[in-house]
Amino acid sequence: MPKTTALSFTLIITGAPYVSQAPQTALEFARAVIAAGHRIDRVFLYGDAVHLASTLACAPSDEPQWTQIWSEFLETHRVPAIVCIASALRRGVLDEKEQKRYQRPAHNLEPPFEIAGLGEWVEGTVSSDRTLYFHPTD
Amino acid sequence: MPSLHIVNKAPDHARFQTCLAAVADEDTLLLTENAVLAAVMAQGLPGTVFALSADLEARGLAPADIMANIGRIDFAGFVSLTEATSRIISW
């Protein structure tokens, strides 16, 4: 049921899938935000969390495929998702543009994730009503 | 303005104690992920304290094991806590 005062959220994930619970906790929180009638302005992946945007990750079939699950959520609710370019390039997460720029043999960015700079993060923290971080536990 | 402190570190993690030291009486403390282990410990926790039920269940902590002054909340309750204040700190 929509709230009378809907809020906007920016979610920043810094923990990697499979080695931290951060992408899972962030997704359950994001689903509850939508269910409560609020809006998610954007999701931002920083540090090791950029692995969440790799379309080449293959978890065993009896484990959650976090990249695909997140991708479906973002598509369904039309939530923009930004991958920090400085974090992504170091960890081998590239879109087609960066593949060409660095002359690498492949690109692996799962849509609808986009690679962008820290300006997007600043924009999010300035314009959203709430900003939440999802960190690793170590 | 009261703050919402969200901690996901285990009680023996240095950041967990740093978090506790920063929680004022009027603040709310939310235990998530490994931090829910603190919900069954004798150590007193500051502020108004909640623990995420999914993380309690994932770690085999039954409602009867949890200290009486700690509220169990689901993700909808988590969202409600973030509605109440714009000062949110993730430790």
PDB file of C-alpha atoms in Angstrom:
ATOM      1  CA  MET A   1       0.000   0.000   0.000  1.00  0.00           C
ATOM      2  CA  PRO A   2       1.545   3.360  -1.026  1.00  0.00           C
ATOM      3  CA  LYS A   3       2.591   5.648   1.799  1.00  0.00           C
ATOM      4  CA  THR A   4       1.308   9.212   1.909  1.00  0.00           C
ATOM      5  CA  THR A   5       4.916  10.378   2.002  1.00  0.00           C
ATOM      6  CA  ALA A   6       6.867   8.255  -0.453  1.00  0.00           C
ATOM      7  CA  LEU A   7      10.634   8.437  -0.019  1.00  0.00           C
ATOM      8  CA  SER A   8      13.471   8.006  -2.510  1.00  0.00           C
ATOM      9  CA  PHE A   9      16.408   5.699  -1.724  1.00  0.00           C
ATOM     10  CA  THR A  10      19.950   5.279  -2.994  1.00  0.00           C
ATOM     11  CA  LEU A  11      21.459   1.875  -2.179  1.00  0.00           C
ATOM     12  CA  ILE A  12      25.228   1.383  -2.243  1.00  0.00           C
ATOM     13  CA  ILE A  13      26.546  -2.181  -2.159  1.00  0.00           C
ATOM     14  CA  THR A  14      30.218  -2.694  -1.272  1.00  0.00           C
ATOM     15  CA  GLY A  15      30.242  -6.421  -0.428  1.00  0.00           C
ATOM     16  CA  ALA A  16      30.819  -9.057  -3.113  1.00  0.00           C
ATOM     17  CA  PRO A  17      28.335 -11.827  -3.959  1.00  0.00           C
ATOM     18  CA  TYR A  18      29.122 -15.304  -2.532  1.00  0.00           C
ATOM     19  CA  VAL A  19      31.809 -13.998  -0.137  1.00  0.00           C
ATOM     20  CA  SER A  20      29.475 -11.580   1.649  1.00  0.00           C
ATOM     21  CA  GLN A  21      25.754 -11.397   2.331  1.00  0.00           C
ATOM     22  CA  ALA A  22      25.572  -7.776   1.133  1.00  0.00           C
ATOM     23  CA  PRO A  23      23.942  -8.322  -2.307  1.00  0.00           C
ATOM     24  CA  GLN A  24      21.294 -10.602  -0.726  1.00  0.00           C
ATOM     25  CA  THR A  25      20.480  -8.266   2.176  1.00  0.00           C
ATOM     26  CA  ALA A  26      20.384  -5.286  -0.195  1.00  0.00           C
ATOM     27  CA  LEU A  27      17.983  -7.110  -2.542  1.00  0.00           C
ATOM     28  CA  GLU A  28      15.563  -8.086   0.228  1.00  0.00           C
ATOM     29  CA  PHE A  29      15.666  -4.519   1.512  1.00  0.00           C
ATOM     30  CA  ALA A  30      15.108  -3.138  -2.005  1.00  0.00           C
ATOM     31  CA  ARG A  31      12.060  -5.400  -2.477  1.00  0.00           C
ATOM     32  CA  ALA A  32      10.630  -4.161   0.840  1.00  0.00           C
ATOM     33  CA  VAL A  33      11.253  -0.529  -0.182  1.00  0.00           C
ATOM     34  CA  ILE A  34       9.205  -1.037  -3.360  1.00  0.00           C
ATOM     35  CA  ALA A  35       6.508  -2.947  -1.466  1.00  0.00           C
ATOM     36  CA  ALA A  36       6.186  -0.041   0.980  1.00  0.00           C
ATOM     37  CA  GLY A  37       5.428   2.339  -1.910  1.00  0.00           C
ATOM     38  CA  HIS A  38       8.804   4.089  -1.961  1.00  0.00           C
ATOM     39  CA  ARG A  39      11.152   4.646  -4.901  1.00  0.00           C
ATOM     40  CA  ILE A  40      14.745   3.548  -5.509  1.00  0.00           C
ATOM     41  CA  ASP A  41      16.627   6.288  -7.374  1.00  0.00           C
ATOM     42  CA  ARG A  42      19.610   4.084  -8.089  1.00  0.00           C
ATOM     43  CA  VAL A  43      21.733   1.206  -6.923  1.00  0.00           C
ATOM     44  CA  PHE A  44      25.466   1.740  -6.866  1.00  0.00           C
ATOM     45  CA  LEU A  45      28.110  -1.018  -6.841  1.00  0.00           C
ATOM     46  CA  TYR A  46      31.457  -0.109  -5.365  1.00  0.00           C
ATOM     47  CA  GLY A  47      34.606  -2.094  -4.524  1.00  0.00           C
ATOM     48  CA  ASP A  48      34.227  -5.890  -4.576  1.00  0.00           C
ATOM     49  CA  ALA A  49      30.470  -5.560  -5.163  1.00  0.00           C
ATOM     50  CA  VAL A  50      31.178  -4.929  -8.879  1.00  0.00           C
ATOM     51  CA  HIS A  51      31.437  -8.707  -9.299  1.00  0.00           C
ATOM     52  CA  LEU A  52      27.642  -8.701  -8.983  1.00  0.00           C
ATOM     53  CA  ALA A  53      27.516  -7.108 -12.464  1.00  0.00           C
ATOM     54  CA  SER A  54      29.597  -9.803 -14.183  1.00  0.00           C
ATOM     55  CA  THR A  55      27.495 -11.790 -16.615  1.00  0.00           C
ATOM     56  CA  LEU A  56      30.188 -14.502 -16.698  1.00  0.00           C
ATOM     57  CA  ALA A  57      29.832 -15.591 -13.059  1.00  0.00           C
ATOM     58  CA  CYS A  58      28.595 -19.198 -12.912  1.00  0.00           C
ATOM     59  CA  ALA A  59      27.487 -20.309  -9.462  1.00  0.00           C
ATOM     60  CA  PRO A  60      26.542 -24.009  -8.971  1.00  0.00           C
ATOM     61  CA  SER A  61      22.979 -24.633 -10.125  1.00  0.00           C
ATOM     62  CA  ASP A  62      21.674 -25.189  -6.569  1.00  0.00           C
ATOM     63  CA  GLU A  63      22.899 -21.739  -5.451  1.00  0.00           C
ATOM     64  CA  PRO A  64      21.258 -18.362  -6.167  1.00  0.00           C
ATOM     65  CA  GLN A  65      22.428 -16.709  -9.387  1.00  0.00           C
ATOM     66  CA  TRP A  66      22.753 -13.263  -7.825  1.00  0.00           C
ATOM     67  CA  THR A  67      23.679 -11.445 -11.026  1.00  0.00           C
ATOM     68  CA  GLN A  68      20.553 -12.680 -12.837  1.00  0.00           C
ATOM     69  CA  ILE A  69      18.288 -12.215  -9.815  1.00  0.00           C
ATOM     70  CA  TRP A  70      19.441  -8.612  -9.360  1.00  0.00           C
ATOM     71  CA  SER A  71      19.216  -7.954 -13.086  1.00  0.00           C
ATOM     72  CA  GLU A  72      15.575  -9.117 -13.152  1.00  0.00           C
ATOM     73  CA  PHE A  73      14.705  -6.950 -10.164  1.00  0.00           C
ATOM     74  CA  LEU A  74      16.302  -3.865 -11.748  1.00  0.00           C
ATOM     75  CA  GLU A  75      14.532  -4.471 -15.082  1.00  0.00           C
ATOM     76  CA  THR A  76      11.149  -5.119 -13.468  1.00  0.00           C
ATOM     77  CA  HIS A  77      11.209  -1.960 -11.373  1.00  0.00           C
ATOM     78  CA  ARG A  78      13.195   0.177 -13.842  1.00  0.00           C
ATOM     79  CA  VAL A  79      15.852   0.970 -11.279  1.00  0.00           C
ATOM     80  CA  PRO A  80      19.121   2.392 -12.690  1.00  0.00           C
ATOM     81  CA  ALA A  81      22.201   0.512 -11.473  1.00  0.00           C
ATOM     82  CA  ILE A  82      25.646   2.058 -11.664  1.00  0.00           C
ATOM     83  CA  VAL A  83      28.940   0.182 -11.407  1.00  0.00           C
ATOM     84  CA  CYS A  84      31.868   2.299 -10.198  1.00  0.00           C
ATOM     85  CA  ILE A  85      34.271   2.501 -13.151  1.00  0.00           C
ATOM     86  CA  ALA A  86      37.438   2.584 -11.039  1.00  0.00           C
ATOM     87  CA  SER A  87      36.343  -0.529  -9.101  1.00  0.00           C
ATOM     88  CA  ALA A  88      35.109  -2.330 -12.218  1.00  0.00           C
ATOM     89  CA  LEU A  89      38.137  -1.933 -14.472  1.00  0.00           C
ATOM     90  CA  ARG A  90      40.519  -3.257 -11.809  1.00  0.00           C
ATOM     91  CA  ARG A  91      38.375  -6.361 -11.297  1.00  0.00           C
ATOM     92  CA  GLY A  92      37.790  -7.161 -14.961  1.00  0.00           C
ATOM     93  CA  VAL A  93      34.201  -5.979 -15.270  1.00  0.00           C
ATOM     94  CA  LEU A  94      33.997  -4.213 -18.645  1.00  0.00           C
ATOM     95  CA  ASP A  95      31.327  -2.947 -20.984  1.00  0.00           C
ATOM     96  CA  GLU A  96      31.839  -2.852 -24.749  1.00  0.00           C
ATOM     97  CA  LYS A  97      33.229   0.673 -24.678  1.00  0.00           C
ATOM     98  CA  GLU A  98      35.888  -0.148 -22.080  1.00  0.00           C
ATOM     99  CA  GLN A  99      36.710  -3.415 -23.873  1.00  0.00           C
ATOM    100  CA  LYS A 100      37.546  -1.404 -26.987  1.00  0.00           C
ATOM    101  CA  ARG A 101      39.392   1.292 -25.071  1.00  0.00           C
ATOM    102  CA  TYR A 102      41.635  -1.243 -23.290  1.00  0.00           C
ATOM    103  CA  GLN A 103      41.693  -3.729 -26.187  1.00  0.00           C
ATOM    104  CA  ARG A 104      40.526  -6.704 -24.157  1.00  0.00           C
ATOM    105  CA  PRO A 105      39.112  -9.931 -25.687  1.00  0.00           C
ATOM    106  CA  ALA A 106      35.646  -9.705 -24.086  1.00  0.00           C
ATOM    107  CA  HIS A 107      33.137  -7.567 -22.262  1.00  0.00           C
ATOM    108  CA  ASN A 108      30.988  -8.963 -19.456  1.00  0.00           C
ATOM    109  CA  LEU A 109      28.693  -6.289 -18.048  1.00  0.00           C
ATOM    110  CA  GLU A 110      25.235  -7.709 -17.298  1.00  0.00           C
ATOM    111  CA  PRO A 111      22.435  -5.376 -18.433  1.00  0.00           C
ATOM    112  CA  PRO A 112      20.892  -3.166 -17.127  1.00  0.00           C
ATOM    113  CA  PHE A 113      24.035  -2.355 -15.081  1.00  0.00           C
ATOM    114  CA  GLU A 114      25.977   0.627 -16.428  1.00  0.00           C
ATOM    115  CA  ILE A 115      29.565   1.661 -15.801  1.00  0.00           C
ATOM    116  CA  ALA A 116      29.944   5.255 -14.615  1.00  0.00           C
ATOM    117  CA  GLY A 117      31.989   7.461 -12.348  1.00  0.00           C
ATOM    118  CA  LEU A 118      31.645   8.678  -8.786  1.00  0.00           C
ATOM    119  CA  GLY A 119      29.575  11.660  -9.931  1.00  0.00           C
ATOM    120  CA  GLU A 120      26.579   9.320 -10.023  1.00  0.00           C
ATOM    121  CA  TRP A 121      27.181   8.426  -6.380  1.00  0.00           C
ATOM    122  CA  VAL A 122      27.392  12.093  -5.380  1.00  0.00           C
ATOM    123  CA  GLU A 123      24.182  12.779  -7.304  1.00  0.00           C
ATOM    124  CA  GLY A 124      22.453   9.950  -5.475  1.00  0.00           C
ATOM    125  CA  THR A 125      23.469  11.008  -1.980  1.00  0.00           C
ATOM    126  CA  VAL A 126      22.461  14.609  -2.699  1.00  0.00           C
ATOM    127  CA  SER A 127      19.091  13.974  -4.326  1.00  0.00           C
ATOM    128  CA  SER A 128      17.749  10.900  -2.480  1.00  0.00           C
ATOM    129  CA  ASP A 129      15.888  11.123   0.822  1.00  0.00           C
ATOM    130  CA  ARG A 130      17.764   8.116   2.197  1.00  0.00           C
ATOM    131  CA  THR A 131      21.157   6.544   1.433  1.00  0.00           C
ATOM    132  CA  LEU A 132      21.989   3.065   2.735  1.00  0.00           C
ATOM    133  CA  TYR A 133      25.242   1.100   2.501  1.00  0.00           C
ATOM    134  CA  PHE A 134      25.460  -2.683   2.386  1.00  0.00           C
ATOM    135  CA  HIS A 135      28.956  -3.631   3.489  1.00  0.00           C
ATOM    136  CA  PRO A 136      30.767  -6.966   3.820  1.00  0.00           C
ATOM    137  CA  THR A 137      30.859  -8.492   7.322  1.00  0.00           C
ATOM    138  CA  ASP A 138      34.659  -8.846   7.576  1.00  0.00           C
TER     139      ASP A 138
ATOM    140  CA  MET B   1      17.803  14.008  15.562  1.00  0.00           C
ATOM    141  CA  PRO B   2      18.017  10.296  16.489  1.00  0.00           C
ATOM    142  CA  SER B   3      20.175   8.044  14.317  1.00  0.00           C
ATOM    143  CA  LEU B   4      19.613   4.538  12.998  1.00  0.00           C
ATOM    144  CA  HIS B   5      22.728   2.394  13.425  1.00  0.00           C
ATOM    145  CA  ILE B   6      22.823  -0.730  11.265  1.00  0.00           C
ATOM    146  CA  VAL B   7      25.529  -3.203  12.238  1.00  0.00           C
ATOM    147  CA  ASN B   8      26.262  -6.452  10.389  1.00  0.00           C
ATOM    148  CA  LYS B   9      29.580  -7.353  12.030  1.00  0.00           C
ATOM    149  CA  ALA B  10      29.894 -10.225  14.535  1.00  0.00           C
ATOM    150  CA  PRO B  11      30.084  -9.139  18.213  1.00  0.00           C
ATOM    151  CA  ASP B  12      33.819  -9.985  18.373  1.00  0.00           C
ATOM    152  CA  HIS B  13      34.584  -7.661  15.414  1.00  0.00           C
ATOM    153  CA  ALA B  14      36.268  -4.398  16.415  1.00  0.00           C
ATOM    154  CA  ARG B  15      33.685  -2.379  14.433  1.00  0.00           C
ATOM    155  CA  PHE B  16      30.859  -3.866  16.516  1.00  0.00           C
ATOM    156  CA  GLN B  17      32.217  -2.300  19.726  1.00  0.00           C
ATOM    157  CA  THR B  18      32.913   0.975  17.887  1.00  0.00           C
ATOM    158  CA  CYS B  19      29.279   0.990  16.810  1.00  0.00           C
ATOM    159  CA  LEU B  20      27.991   0.398  20.350  1.00  0.00           C
ATOM    160  CA  ALA B  21      30.084   3.279  21.648  1.00  0.00           C
ATOM    161  CA  ALA B  22      28.445   5.589  19.101  1.00  0.00           C
ATOM    162  CA  VAL B  23      24.823   4.672  19.901  1.00  0.00           C
ATOM    163  CA  ALA B  24      23.080   7.347  21.973  1.00  0.00           C
ATOM    164  CA  ASP B  25      20.101   6.651  24.257  1.00  0.00           C
ATOM    165  CA  GLU B  26      17.598   8.078  21.758  1.00  0.00           C
ATOM    166  CA  ASP B  27      19.100   6.101  18.831  1.00  0.00           C
ATOM    167  CA  THR B  28      17.957   2.847  17.278  1.00  0.00           C
ATOM    168  CA  LEU B  29      20.310  -0.115  16.776  1.00  0.00           C
ATOM    169  CA  LEU B  30      19.511  -2.716  14.131  1.00  0.00           C
ATOM    170  CA  LEU B  31      21.409  -6.032  14.201  1.00  0.00           C
ATOM    171  CA  THR B  32      21.724  -7.713  10.807  1.00  0.00           C
ATOM    172  CA  GLU B  33      23.720 -10.620   9.332  1.00  0.00           C
ATOM    173  CA  ASN B  34      26.459 -11.790  11.777  1.00  0.00           C
ATOM    174  CA  ALA B  35      25.578  -9.086  14.322  1.00  0.00           C
ATOM    175  CA  VAL B  36      22.361 -10.936  15.283  1.00  0.00           C
ATOM    176  CA  LEU B  37      24.548 -13.231  17.394  1.00  0.00           C
ATOM    177  CA  ALA B  38      24.566 -10.377  19.932  1.00  0.00           C
ATOM    178  CA  ALA B  39      20.820 -10.908  20.438  1.00  0.00           C
ATOM    179  CA  VAL B  40      21.494 -14.014  22.557  1.00  0.00           C
ATOM    180  CA  MET B  41      24.432 -12.617  24.535  1.00  0.00           C
ATOM    181  CA  ALA B  42      24.225 -11.234  28.049  1.00  0.00           C
ATOM    182  CA  GLN B  43      25.999  -8.004  27.097  1.00  0.00           C
ATOM    183  CA  GLY B  44      23.669  -5.023  27.367  1.00  0.00           C
ATOM    184  CA  LEU B  45      23.105  -3.129  24.127  1.00  0.00           C
ATOM    185  CA  PRO B  46      22.484   0.621  23.938  1.00  0.00           C
ATOM    186  CA  GLY B  47      19.465   2.376  22.433  1.00  0.00           C
ATOM    187  CA  THR B  48      16.302   0.743  21.145  1.00  0.00           C
ATOM    188  CA  VAL B  49      17.412  -2.595  19.693  1.00  0.00           C
ATOM    189  CA  PHE B  50      15.999  -4.694  16.853  1.00  0.00           C
ATOM    190  CA  ALA B  51      17.304  -7.795  15.082  1.00  0.00           C
ATOM    191  CA  LEU B  52      16.463  -8.955  11.557  1.00  0.00           C
ATOM    192  CA  SER B  53      14.389 -12.139  11.856  1.00  0.00           C
ATOM    193  CA  ALA B  54      15.669 -13.742   8.616  1.00  0.00           C
ATOM    194  CA  ASP B  55      19.251 -13.483   9.879  1.00  0.00           C
ATOM    195  CA  LEU B  56      18.294 -14.879  13.308  1.00  0.00           C
ATOM    196  CA  GLU B  57      16.617 -17.866  11.649  1.00  0.00           C
ATOM    197  CA  ALA B  58      19.532 -18.397   9.249  1.00  0.00           C
ATOM    198  CA  ARG B  59      21.807 -18.727  12.280  1.00  0.00           C
ATOM    199  CA  GLY B  60      19.495 -21.062  14.198  1.00  0.00           C
ATOM    200  CA  LEU B  61      18.540 -18.537  16.875  1.00  0.00           C
ATOM    201  CA  ALA B  62      15.003 -19.235  18.093  1.00  0.00           C
ATOM    202  CA  PRO B  63      12.737 -16.449  19.406  1.00  0.00           C
ATOM    203  CA  ALA B  64      12.979 -17.986  22.909  1.00  0.00           C
ATOM    204  CA  ASP B  65      16.775 -17.538  22.895  1.00  0.00           C
ATOM    205  CA  ILE B  66      16.630 -13.811  22.224  1.00  0.00           C
ATOM    206  CA  MET B  67      16.886 -11.234  24.989  1.00  0.00           C
ATOM    207  CA  ALA B  68      13.512  -9.794  25.958  1.00  0.00           C
ATOM    208  CA  ASN B  69      14.353  -6.171  25.145  1.00  0.00           C
ATOM    209  CA  ILE B  70      15.273  -6.926  21.513  1.00  0.00           C
ATOM    210  CA  GLY B  71      12.540  -6.681  18.902  1.00  0.00           C
ATOM    211  CA  ARG B  72      12.434  -9.089  15.951  1.00  0.00           C
ATOM    212  CA  ILE B  73      11.633  -7.372  12.654  1.00  0.00           C
ATOM    213  CA  ASP B  74      11.340  -8.412   9.015  1.00  0.00           C
ATOM    214  CA  PHE B  75      12.486  -6.378   5.986  1.00  0.00           C
ATOM    215  CA  ALA B  76       9.251  -4.354   6.016  1.00  0.00           C
ATOM    216  CA  GLY B  77      10.130  -3.381   9.584  1.00  0.00           C
ATOM    217  CA  PHE B  78      13.666  -2.530   8.428  1.00  0.00           C
ATOM    218  CA  VAL B  79      12.184  -0.135   5.846  1.00  0.00           C
ATOM    219  CA  SER B  80       9.960   1.398   8.541  1.00  0.00           C
ATOM    220  CA  LEU B  81      13.044   2.150  10.646  1.00  0.00           C
ATOM    221  CA  THR B  82      14.624   3.986   7.690  1.00  0.00           C
ATOM    222  CA  GLU B  83      11.436   6.014   7.234  1.00  0.00           C
ATOM    223  CA  ALA B  84      11.732   7.323  10.786  1.00  0.00           C
ATOM    224  CA  THR B  85      15.111   9.043  10.403  1.00  0.00           C
ATOM    225  CA  SER B  86      17.372  10.339   7.621  1.00  0.00           C
ATOM    226  CA  ARG B  87      20.471   9.789   9.752  1.00  0.00           C
ATOM    227  CA  ILE B  88      21.433   6.221   8.904  1.00  0.00           C
ATOM    228  CA  ILE B  89      24.855   4.729   9.624  1.00  0.00           C
ATOM    229  CA  SER B  90      25.900   1.327   8.261  1.00  0.00           C
ATOM    230  CA  TRP B  91      28.817   0.015  10.317  1.00  0.00           C
TER     231      TRP B  91
END
